[in-house]
């Protein structure tokens, strides 16, 4: 059965160019299915002991869905159907006629827009999207996966017409996903996610290990680039909208050969980004900027497939190997001829890898009540993927350390980096010497660990106050850094202009004039999109 949860009208589907019939669901843009074969290496196959080849689906044609009555009213939602979460062997089954049944989202900001595909009695497989995409990035895998699992796909906030309730962190996205699954009666599930969707899966495996039966991290990383990179992306979107991100999406997501051969998919990618809510996109960038689980990988205790396109320039093989080296029971699969959106560029290869992984590496539900996540012992070596897998040796698991209260200095370092950026703080630290290091410690503890860390004002307001104080006191040497900080904290160039106009009245025309010159240069540098 296919079920869809949607709360807002959505833009139309991209044209269907061939392949299996599109799945019923809310009409937000999905990738056009490939019209022509994609040049490149053949789809990878898994061989070796313990890795059976995926079973081909039967030739029985899929019947078209029949019309259905309207869904129940929002104040009388249908009772959630219980999910049977014991995985079954991946034997082929003939799909039965399915019908879309829209499900109104409840507790709006705490849940996610979702849809189901596949038989109701099958174990649940949750699939998460990449930043700037919708659940349709997985369309090509659904016909196969839905024969063996009850596939649950979700949209990020503000993506694909989903309600624009921005989520400020990966943990918040994971919490909304758990709340959505709780409302549907789904307690245990497999999880596969691409990019930020992979980050959500890793967070679930760390904070809710008893819920995740098996994990696949696609084009993911324990830390996505640098915090400065993603906060800078947010500044560009705030100043220019999503057009710069839409224009550069194809080169980030696809190999040049694929982009040249599949212009319809390139256009789909561009339109998908353009229809995303800018505020939710910026919030997702902030979430990725703050995401860093490098020190916690040893606590992921579920079987994990780390899948990456061999030509991925965003989260490439190096990041994937870091995941494999840190997660005790992890395997690495490289997909040739694919970049960041490997599920779109090499759909058959990715589908085969997921089928094999979730068919052979699904943990049974624990019999006892779940305990707090502990550091697992050394993993039993698993049979390697061949020829595309690389297995890195698992390091000795670190000792578990209990939670400690964050010191004023640690809090100050964190806030200082978030506001001023890693590059600025690294430069300051590099220039410190025995004469100035105590002063930098004072600044870190009291300016950033105290004043900037208080809850009484948000960071936007603190930036307004700081810019005004610098102009009023004539300390313009700090204005460039704090203009950058103001942009990162959410002020637009127009709002910064208004702050400086206000200072002209109360602090003097000459001081404000000098401030305008400095701020104009910084704003032009920070908000100019990459060529």
mmCIF file of N, CA and C in Angstrom, residues 218-316:
data_model
loop_
_atom_site.group_PDB
_atom_site.id
_atom_site.type_symbol
_atom_site.label_atom_id
_atom_site.label_comp_id
_atom_site.label_asym_id
_atom_site.label_seq_id
_atom_site.Cartn_x
_atom_site.Cartn_y
_atom_site.Cartn_z
ATOM 1 N N UNK A 218 24.508 6.774 3.141
ATOM 2 C CA UNK A 218 24.789 7.013 1.726
ATOM 3 C C UNK A 218 25.316 8.432 1.568
ATOM 4 N N UNK A 219 26.490 8.573 0.947
ATOM 5 C CA UNK A 219 27.072 9.906 0.708
ATOM 6 C C UNK A 219 27.063 10.730 1.983
ATOM 7 N N UNK A 220 27.479 10.122 3.074
ATOM 8 C CA UNK A 220 27.400 10.781 4.370
ATOM 9 C C UNK A 220 28.796 10.976 4.950
ATOM 10 N N UNK A 221 28.858 11.552 6.139
ATOM 11 C CA UNK A 221 30.136 11.886 6.749
ATOM 12 C C UNK A 221 29.925 12.097 8.242
ATOM 13 N N UNK A 222 30.953 11.838 9.065
ATOM 14 C CA UNK A 222 30.821 12.167 10.489
ATOM 15 C C UNK A 222 30.861 13.673 10.741
ATOM 16 N N UNK A 223 31.400 14.433 9.782
ATOM 17 C CA UNK A 223 31.384 15.895 9.827
ATOM 18 C C UNK A 223 31.378 16.395 8.389
ATOM 19 N N UNK A 224 30.418 17.222 8.058
ATOM 20 C CA UNK A 224 30.221 17.642 6.673
ATOM 21 C C UNK A 224 31.033 18.908 6.399
ATOM 22 N N UNK A 225 32.170 18.752 5.738
ATOM 23 C CA UNK A 225 32.985 19.911 5.415
ATOM 24 C C UNK A 225 33.394 20.656 6.674
ATOM 25 N N UNK A 226 33.269 21.972 6.634
ATOM 26 C CA UNK A 226 33.570 22.798 7.801
ATOM 27 C C UNK A 226 32.336 23.598 8.187
ATOM 28 N N UNK A 227 32.298 23.985 9.448
ATOM 29 C CA UNK A 227 31.182 24.812 9.900
ATOM 30 C C UNK A 227 31.127 26.120 9.119
ATOM 31 N N UNK A 228 32.285 26.709 8.837
ATOM 32 C CA UNK A 228 32.319 27.965 8.083
ATOM 33 C C UNK A 228 31.682 27.797 6.706
ATOM 34 N N UNK A 229 31.954 26.674 6.063
ATOM 35 C CA UNK A 229 31.430 26.441 4.714
ATOM 36 C C UNK A 229 29.906 26.456 4.700
ATOM 37 N N UNK A 230 29.287 25.765 5.647
ATOM 38 C CA UNK A 230 27.830 25.693 5.631
ATOM 39 C C UNK A 230 27.189 26.980 6.145
ATOM 40 N N UNK A 231 27.811 27.658 7.092
ATOM 41 C CA UNK A 231 27.248 28.939 7.528
ATOM 42 C C UNK A 231 27.394 29.986 6.426
ATOM 43 N N UNK A 232 28.483 29.900 5.663
ATOM 44 C CA UNK A 232 28.633 30.801 4.523
ATOM 45 C C UNK A 232 27.540 30.534 3.488
ATOM 46 N N UNK A 233 27.202 29.261 3.294
ATOM 47 C CA UNK A 233 26.119 28.934 2.365
ATOM 48 C C UNK A 233 24.808 29.561 2.837
ATOM 49 N N UNK A 234 24.573 29.522 4.147
ATOM 50 C CA UNK A 234 23.380 30.158 4.682
ATOM 51 C C UNK A 234 23.356 31.652 4.442
ATOM 52 N N UNK A 235 24.517 32.313 4.571
ATOM 53 C CA UNK A 235 24.607 33.757 4.313
ATOM 54 C C UNK A 235 24.258 34.053 2.857
ATOM 55 N N UNK A 236 24.767 33.250 1.940
ATOM 56 C CA UNK A 236 24.495 33.472 0.512
ATOM 57 C C UNK A 236 23.009 33.311 0.218
ATOM 58 N N UNK A 237 22.384 32.278 0.796
ATOM 59 C CA UNK A 237 20.956 32.066 0.553
ATOM 60 C C UNK A 237 20.137 33.190 1.156
ATOM 61 N N UNK A 238 20.510 33.650 2.344
ATOM 62 C CA UNK A 238 19.761 34.730 2.986
ATOM 63 C C UNK A 238 19.822 36.005 2.151
ATOM 64 N N UNK A 239 20.953 36.234 1.487
ATOM 65 C CA UNK A 239 21.112 37.461 0.712
ATOM 66 C C UNK A 239 20.604 37.338 -0.722
ATOM 67 N N UNK A 240 20.667 36.139 -1.301
ATOM 68 C CA UNK A 240 20.379 35.979 -2.730
ATOM 69 C C UNK A 240 19.249 35.017 -3.033
ATOM 70 N N UNK A 241 18.680 34.382 -2.026
ATOM 71 C CA UNK A 241 17.699 33.340 -2.283
ATOM 72 C C UNK A 241 18.385 32.043 -2.688
ATOM 73 N N UNK A 242 17.603 31.085 -3.156
ATOM 74 C CA UNK A 242 18.124 29.758 -3.455
ATOM 75 C C UNK A 242 18.644 29.610 -4.882
ATOM 76 N N UNK A 243 18.537 30.637 -5.692
ATOM 77 C CA UNK A 243 18.990 30.505 -7.074
ATOM 78 C C UNK A 243 20.462 30.111 -7.182
ATOM 79 N N UNK A 244 21.392 30.690 -6.396
ATOM 80 C CA UNK A 244 22.786 30.236 -6.501
ATOM 81 C C UNK A 244 22.949 28.757 -6.163
ATOM 82 N N UNK A 245 22.223 28.263 -5.166
ATOM 83 C CA UNK A 245 22.318 26.847 -4.808
ATOM 84 C C UNK A 245 21.703 25.960 -5.891
ATOM 85 N N UNK A 246 20.585 26.424 -6.475
ATOM 86 C CA UNK A 246 19.950 25.654 -7.540
ATOM 87 C C UNK A 246 20.855 25.568 -8.762
ATOM 88 N N UNK A 247 21.502 26.674 -9.087
ATOM 89 C CA UNK A 247 22.339 26.718 -10.286
ATOM 90 C C UNK A 247 23.552 25.791 -10.162
ATOM 91 N N UNK A 248 24.097 25.674 -8.942
ATOM 92 C CA UNK A 248 25.301 24.858 -8.759
ATOM 93 C C UNK A 248 25.003 23.439 -8.303
ATOM 94 N N UNK A 249 23.722 23.105 -8.084
ATOM 95 C CA UNK A 249 23.385 21.762 -7.600
ATOM 96 C C UNK A 249 23.859 20.662 -8.543
ATOM 97 N N UNK A 250 23.654 20.770 -9.866
ATOM 98 C CA UNK A 250 24.063 19.653 -10.732
ATOM 99 C C UNK A 250 25.543 19.302 -10.614
ATOM 100 N N UNK A 251 26.410 20.295 -10.515
ATOM 101 C CA UNK A 251 27.837 19.978 -10.437
ATOM 102 C C UNK A 251 28.215 19.370 -9.094
ATOM 103 N N UNK A 252 27.433 19.663 -8.034
ATOM 104 C CA UNK A 252 27.690 19.021 -6.744
ATOM 105 C C UNK A 252 27.144 17.607 -6.703
ATOM 106 N N UNK A 253 26.059 17.355 -7.426
ATOM 107 C CA UNK A 253 25.318 16.107 -7.277
ATOM 108 C C UNK A 253 25.659 15.044 -8.302
ATOM 109 N N UNK A 254 26.081 15.429 -9.514
ATOM 110 C CA UNK A 254 26.221 14.469 -10.600
ATOM 111 C C UNK A 254 27.606 14.569 -11.241
ATOM 112 N N UNK A 255 28.035 13.470 -11.861
ATOM 113 C CA UNK A 255 29.248 13.505 -12.662
ATOM 114 C C UNK A 255 28.976 14.285 -13.947
ATOM 115 N N UNK A 256 30.008 14.876 -14.540
ATOM 116 C CA UNK A 256 29.780 15.663 -15.772
ATOM 117 C C UNK A 256 29.153 14.846 -16.888
ATOM 118 N N UNK A 257 29.568 13.582 -17.048
ATOM 119 C CA UNK A 257 29.002 12.764 -18.111
ATOM 120 C C UNK A 257 27.514 12.516 -17.930
ATOM 121 N N UNK A 258 27.104 12.261 -16.690
ATOM 122 C CA UNK A 258 25.688 12.041 -16.423
ATOM 123 C C UNK A 258 24.890 13.321 -16.673
ATOM 124 N N UNK A 259 25.409 14.452 -16.203
ATOM 125 C CA UNK A 259 24.693 15.718 -16.384
ATOM 126 C C UNK A 259 24.510 16.043 -17.859
ATOM 127 N N UNK A 260 25.525 15.729 -18.675
ATOM 128 C CA UNK A 260 25.417 16.006 -20.108
ATOM 129 C C UNK A 260 24.425 15.064 -20.782
ATOM 130 N N UNK A 261 24.358 13.808 -20.301
ATOM 131 C CA UNK A 261 23.491 12.818 -20.948
ATOM 132 C C UNK A 261 22.049 12.889 -20.474
ATOM 133 N N UNK A 262 21.805 13.491 -19.323
ATOM 134 C CA UNK A 262 20.459 13.489 -18.741
ATOM 135 C C UNK A 262 20.015 14.914 -18.396
ATOM 136 N N UNK A 263 19.786 15.768 -19.390
ATOM 137 C CA UNK A 263 19.397 17.156 -19.089
ATOM 138 C C UNK A 263 18.072 17.259 -18.345
ATOM 139 N N UNK A 264 17.157 16.304 -18.559
ATOM 140 C CA UNK A 264 15.872 16.370 -17.850
ATOM 141 C C UNK A 264 16.070 16.190 -16.353
ATOM 142 N N UNK A 265 16.988 15.304 -15.962
ATOM 143 C CA UNK A 265 17.243 15.112 -14.524
ATOM 144 C C UNK A 265 17.962 16.319 -13.943
ATOM 145 N N UNK A 266 18.836 16.920 -14.714
ATOM 146 C CA UNK A 266 19.496 18.147 -14.257
ATOM 147 C C UNK A 266 18.460 19.235 -13.993
ATOM 148 N N UNK A 267 17.510 19.389 -14.904
ATOM 149 C CA UNK A 267 16.476 20.398 -14.704
ATOM 150 C C UNK A 267 15.616 20.058 -13.496
ATOM 151 N N UNK A 268 15.316 18.769 -13.304
ATOM 152 C CA UNK A 268 14.581 18.355 -12.102
ATOM 153 C C UNK A 268 15.331 18.769 -10.845
ATOM 154 N N UNK A 269 16.644 18.546 -10.826
ATOM 155 C CA UNK A 269 17.437 18.892 -9.649
ATOM 156 C C UNK A 269 17.372 20.388 -9.360
ATOM 157 N N UNK A 270 17.498 21.196 -10.423
ATOM 158 C CA UNK A 270 17.460 22.649 -10.255
ATOM 159 C C UNK A 270 16.103 23.093 -9.707
ATOM 160 N N UNK A 271 15.019 22.565 -10.292
ATOM 161 C CA UNK A 271 13.692 22.967 -9.846
ATOM 162 C C UNK A 271 13.407 22.497 -8.416
ATOM 163 N N UNK A 272 13.950 21.346 -8.050
ATOM 164 C CA UNK A 272 13.718 20.834 -6.705
ATOM 165 C C UNK A 272 14.316 21.772 -5.657
ATOM 166 N N UNK A 273 15.505 22.281 -5.931
ATOM 167 C CA UNK A 273 16.121 23.221 -4.996
ATOM 168 C C UNK A 273 15.359 24.539 -4.982
ATOM 169 N N UNK A 274 14.949 25.007 -6.156
ATOM 170 C CA UNK A 274 14.242 26.292 -6.232
ATOM 171 C C UNK A 274 12.940 26.277 -5.440
ATOM 172 N N UNK A 275 12.285 25.130 -5.346
ATOM 173 C CA UNK A 275 10.994 25.069 -4.659
ATOM 174 C C UNK A 275 11.134 24.799 -3.164
ATOM 175 N N UNK A 276 12.354 24.733 -2.656
ATOM 176 C CA UNK A 276 12.585 24.539 -1.215
ATOM 177 C C UNK A 276 12.403 25.868 -0.493
ATOM 178 N N UNK A 277 11.901 25.807 0.729
ATOM 179 C CA UNK A 277 11.759 27.016 1.534
ATOM 180 C C UNK A 277 13.145 27.510 1.956
ATOM 181 N N UNK A 278 13.511 28.780 1.662
ATOM 182 C CA UNK A 278 14.862 29.251 1.983
ATOM 183 C C UNK A 278 15.198 29.172 3.470
ATOM 184 N N UNK A 279 14.243 29.522 4.333
ATOM 185 C CA UNK A 279 14.520 29.475 5.765
ATOM 186 C C UNK A 279 14.836 28.066 6.243
ATOM 187 N N UNK A 280 14.122 27.084 5.722
ATOM 188 C CA UNK A 280 14.385 25.696 6.104
ATOM 189 C C UNK A 280 15.704 25.216 5.532
ATOM 190 N N UNK A 281 16.055 25.678 4.341
ATOM 191 C CA UNK A 281 17.352 25.326 3.762
ATOM 192 C C UNK A 281 18.482 25.890 4.613
ATOM 193 N N UNK A 282 18.346 27.147 5.020
ATOM 194 C CA UNK A 282 19.371 27.768 5.871
ATOM 195 C C UNK A 282 19.489 27.029 7.196
ATOM 196 N N UNK A 283 18.351 26.668 7.790
ATOM 197 C CA UNK A 283 18.383 25.934 9.056
ATOM 198 C C UNK A 283 19.089 24.594 8.891
ATOM 199 N N UNK A 284 18.866 23.921 7.766
ATOM 200 C CA UNK A 284 19.549 22.657 7.518
ATOM 201 C C UNK A 284 21.054 22.863 7.367
ATOM 202 N N UNK A 285 21.445 23.966 6.737
ATOM 203 C CA UNK A 285 22.878 24.289 6.652
ATOM 204 C C UNK A 285 23.464 24.497 8.046
ATOM 205 N N UNK A 286 22.731 25.193 8.908
ATOM 206 C CA UNK A 286 23.194 25.389 10.286
ATOM 207 C C UNK A 286 23.287 24.052 11.014
ATOM 208 N N UNK A 287 22.329 23.171 10.754
ATOM 209 C CA UNK A 287 22.360 21.847 11.394
ATOM 210 C C UNK A 287 23.602 21.074 10.961
ATOM 211 N N UNK A 288 23.939 21.127 9.669
ATOM 212 C CA UNK A 288 25.128 20.431 9.192
ATOM 213 C C UNK A 288 26.404 21.093 9.710
ATOM 214 N N UNK A 289 26.379 22.410 9.853
ATOM 215 C CA UNK A 289 27.558 23.098 10.390
ATOM 216 C C UNK A 289 27.883 22.638 11.805
ATOM 217 N N UNK A 290 26.848 22.344 12.570
ATOM 218 C CA UNK A 290 27.059 21.954 13.975
ATOM 219 C C UNK A 290 27.231 20.451 14.154
ATOM 220 N N UNK A 291 27.009 19.664 13.093
ATOM 221 C CA UNK A 291 27.037 18.201 13.212
ATOM 222 C C UNK A 291 28.479 17.703 13.221
ATOM 223 N N UNK A 292 28.834 16.958 14.234
ATOM 224 C CA UNK A 292 30.183 16.385 14.325
ATOM 225 C C UNK A 292 30.139 15.201 15.283
ATOM 226 N N UNK A 293 30.189 13.994 14.742
ATOM 227 C CA UNK A 293 30.124 12.783 15.587
ATOM 228 C C UNK A 293 31.414 11.973 15.479
ATOM 229 N N UNK A 294 32.500 12.600 15.109
ATOM 230 C CA UNK A 294 33.755 11.863 14.929
ATOM 231 C C UNK A 294 34.189 11.143 16.200
ATOM 232 N N UNK A 295 33.922 11.745 17.341
ATOM 233 C CA UNK A 295 34.340 11.134 18.603
ATOM 234 C C UNK A 295 33.346 10.102 19.122
ATOM 235 N N UNK A 296 32.234 9.892 18.400
ATOM 236 C CA UNK A 296 31.186 8.999 18.912
ATOM 237 C C UNK A 296 30.914 7.808 17.994
ATOM 238 N N UNK A 297 31.687 7.658 16.926
ATOM 239 C CA UNK A 297 31.400 6.605 15.966
ATOM 240 C C UNK A 297 31.470 5.217 16.596
ATOM 241 N N UNK A 298 32.352 5.032 17.580
ATOM 242 C CA UNK A 298 32.488 3.734 18.224
ATOM 243 C C UNK A 298 31.254 3.280 18.967
ATOM 244 N N UNK A 299 30.315 4.191 19.215
ATOM 245 C CA UNK A 299 29.087 3.843 19.928
ATOM 246 C C UNK A 299 27.963 3.395 18.998
ATOM 247 N N UNK A 300 28.176 3.458 17.700
ATOM 248 C CA UNK A 300 27.162 2.961 16.766
ATOM 249 C C UNK A 300 27.286 1.436 16.727
ATOM 250 N N UNK A 301 26.286 0.769 17.248
ATOM 251 C CA UNK A 301 26.380 -0.669 17.450
ATOM 252 C C UNK A 301 25.513 -1.505 16.543
ATOM 253 N N UNK A 302 25.037 -0.959 15.437
ATOM 254 C CA UNK A 302 24.201 -1.741 14.513
ATOM 255 C C UNK A 302 24.991 -2.005 13.235
ATOM 256 N N UNK A 303 24.674 -3.073 12.512
ATOM 257 C CA UNK A 303 25.349 -3.320 11.227
ATOM 258 C C UNK A 303 25.145 -2.139 10.290
ATOM 259 N N UNK A 304 26.227 -1.657 9.709
ATOM 260 C CA UNK A 304 26.169 -0.416 8.935
ATOM 261 C C UNK A 304 26.833 -0.600 7.581
ATOM 262 N N UNK A 305 26.129 -0.207 6.541
ATOM 263 C CA UNK A 305 26.688 -0.113 5.200
ATOM 264 C C UNK A 305 27.008 1.349 4.922
ATOM 265 N N UNK A 306 28.246 1.638 4.556
ATOM 266 C CA UNK A 306 28.650 2.989 4.164
ATOM 267 C C UNK A 306 28.820 2.972 2.645
ATOM 268 N N UNK A 307 27.950 3.690 1.951
ATOM 269 C CA UNK A 307 27.882 3.643 0.486
ATOM 270 C C UNK A 307 28.218 5.017 -0.057
ATOM 271 N N UNK A 308 29.108 5.077 -1.019
ATOM 272 C CA UNK A 308 29.541 6.374 -1.542
ATOM 273 C C UNK A 308 29.849 6.250 -3.022
ATOM 274 N N UNK A 309 29.522 7.300 -3.788
ATOM 275 C CA UNK A 309 29.917 7.367 -5.185
ATOM 276 C C UNK A 309 31.413 7.568 -5.301
ATOM 277 N N UNK A 310 32.046 6.832 -6.195
ATOM 278 C CA UNK A 310 33.498 6.912 -6.326
ATOM 279 C C UNK A 310 33.963 8.299 -6.745
ATOM 280 N N UNK A 311 33.070 9.086 -7.376
ATOM 281 C CA UNK A 311 33.448 10.429 -7.838
ATOM 282 C C UNK A 311 32.749 11.530 -7.034
ATOM 283 N N UNK A 312 32.289 11.211 -5.851
ATOM 284 C CA UNK A 312 31.621 12.198 -4.992
ATOM 285 C C UNK A 312 32.644 13.228 -4.511
ATOM 286 N N UNK A 313 32.402 14.497 -4.848
ATOM 287 C CA UNK A 313 33.287 15.585 -4.421
ATOM 288 C C UNK A 313 32.770 16.314 -3.184
ATOM 289 N N UNK A 314 31.611 15.918 -2.676
ATOM 290 C CA UNK A 314 31.030 16.575 -1.507
ATOM 291 C C UNK A 314 31.370 15.793 -0.245
ATOM 292 N N UNK A 315 30.933 14.545 -0.188
ATOM 293 C CA UNK A 315 31.308 13.638 0.901
ATOM 294 C C UNK A 315 31.849 12.378 0.239
ATOM 295 N N UNK A 316 33.113 12.413 -0.108
ATOM 296 C CA UNK A 316 33.681 11.388 -0.951
ATOM 297 C C UNK A 316 34.202 10.175 -0.208
#
